[in-house]
Amino acid sequence: MNGNWNDYKTSLFLPKKAIERQLRPIYGARLAVSSRTDSGVHAIVNTAHVDLTHPYVNTVYKPAFITQSVNAYLSRNDHEIRH
């Protein structure tokens, strides 16, 4: 991780860390979000895209599993999730 990824307070760092810790994709996670993440801006109703390569050949991550895994990680680490 480099650049903004070093700032653990950004709304980009935590989901990326959650994806990499929970799903363990081969090449890490390439994450892009649809809005700005300036200091003091709340990440409400954002859309994200993530590129992942599953460790097992011909296996894909299901979107619901990705969402559930990220939300579980964030909840366990005291980060509020709103639905």
GROMACS .gro file of C-alpha atoms in nm:
model
   83
    1MET     CA    1   0.000   0.000   0.000
    2ASN     CA    2   0.118   0.349  -0.073
    3GLY     CA    3   0.000   0.707  -0.089
    4ASN     CA    4  -0.344   0.746   0.074
    5TRP     CA    5  -0.347   0.380   0.174
    6ASN     CA    6  -0.105   0.461   0.458
    7ASP     CA    7  -0.366   0.682   0.622
    8TYR     CA    8  -0.575   0.438   0.825
    9LYS     CA    9  -0.843   0.703   0.873
   10THR     CA   10  -0.945   0.715   0.506
   11SER     CA   11  -1.262   0.545   0.390
   12LEU     CA   12  -1.051   0.365   0.127
   13PHE     CA   13  -0.804   0.200   0.364
   14LEU     CA   14  -1.047   0.016   0.590
   15PRO     CA   15  -1.256  -0.162   0.322
   16LYS     CA   16  -0.937  -0.256   0.134
   17LYS     CA   17  -0.782  -0.394   0.452
   18ALA     CA   18  -1.103  -0.583   0.531
   19ILE     CA   19  -1.115  -0.739   0.183
   20GLU     CA   20  -0.752  -0.844   0.195
   21ARG     CA   21  -0.776  -0.988   0.547
   22GLN     CA   22  -1.109  -1.165   0.501
   23LEU     CA   23  -1.087  -1.290   0.143
   24ARG     CA   24  -0.710  -1.317   0.091
   25PRO     CA   25  -0.709  -1.256  -0.286
   26ILE     CA   26  -0.392  -1.366  -0.463
   27TYR     CA   27  -0.281  -1.022  -0.585
   28GLY     CA   28  -0.442  -0.812  -0.313
   29ALA     CA   29  -0.742  -0.591  -0.373
   30ARG     CA   30  -0.763  -0.306  -0.624
   31LEU     CA   31  -1.036  -0.083  -0.487
   32ALA     CA   32  -1.198   0.225  -0.644
   33VAL     CA   33  -1.482   0.423  -0.490
   34SER     CA   34  -1.725   0.656  -0.662
   35SER     CA   35  -1.692   0.962  -0.445
   36ARG     CA   36  -1.442   1.188  -0.274
   37THR     CA   37  -1.300   1.088   0.061
   38ASP     CA   38  -1.170   1.421   0.191
   39SER     CA   39  -1.121   1.468   0.564
   40GLY     CA   40  -1.452   1.531   0.737
   41VAL     CA   41  -1.660   1.393   0.451
   42HIS     CA   42  -1.880   1.099   0.546
   43ALA     CA   43  -1.875   0.797   0.318
   44ILE     CA   44  -2.250   0.753   0.296
   45VAL     CA   45  -2.415   0.578  -0.002
   46ASN     CA   46  -2.094   0.516  -0.191
   47THR     CA   47  -2.040   0.268  -0.467
   48ALA     CA   48  -1.717   0.074  -0.501
   49HIS     CA   49  -1.550  -0.154  -0.752
   50VAL     CA   50  -1.291  -0.411  -0.651
   51ASP     CA   51  -1.073  -0.641  -0.862
   52LEU     CA   52  -0.996  -0.974  -0.694
   53THR     CA   53  -0.832  -1.299  -0.799
   54HIS     CA   54  -0.950  -1.599  -0.597
   55PRO     CA   55  -0.677  -1.834  -0.473
   56TYR     CA   56  -0.858  -2.132  -0.627
   57VAL     CA   57  -0.858  -2.160  -1.006
   58ASN     CA   58  -1.198  -2.111  -1.176
   59THR     CA   59  -1.352  -1.982  -0.853
   60VAL     CA   60  -1.504  -1.636  -0.815
   61TYR     CA   61  -1.605  -1.435  -0.511
   62LYS     CA   62  -1.982  -1.383  -0.491
   63PRO     CA   63  -2.081  -1.017  -0.434
   64ALA     CA   64  -2.297  -1.102  -0.130
   65PHE     CA   65  -2.004  -1.289   0.028
   66ILE     CA   66  -1.771  -0.992  -0.028
   67THR     CA   67  -2.023  -0.754   0.132
   68GLN     CA   68  -2.088  -0.984   0.427
   69SER     CA   69  -1.716  -1.039   0.488
   70VAL     CA   70  -1.627  -0.669   0.473
   71ASN     CA   71  -1.918  -0.570   0.697
   72ALA     CA   72  -1.826  -0.840   0.952
   73TYR     CA   73  -1.465  -0.722   0.963
   74LEU     CA   74  -1.562  -0.357   1.003
   75SER     CA   75  -1.817  -0.439   1.276
   76ARG     CA   76  -1.560  -0.642   1.471
   77ASN     CA   77  -1.318  -0.351   1.450
   78ASP     CA   78  -1.557  -0.088   1.587
   79HIS     CA   79  -1.651   0.078   1.260
   80GLU     CA   80  -2.013   0.175   1.214
   81ILE     CA   81  -2.200   0.024   0.921
   82ARG     CA   82  -2.528   0.169   0.805
   83HIS     CA   83  -2.767  -0.017   0.579
   0.00000   0.00000   0.00000
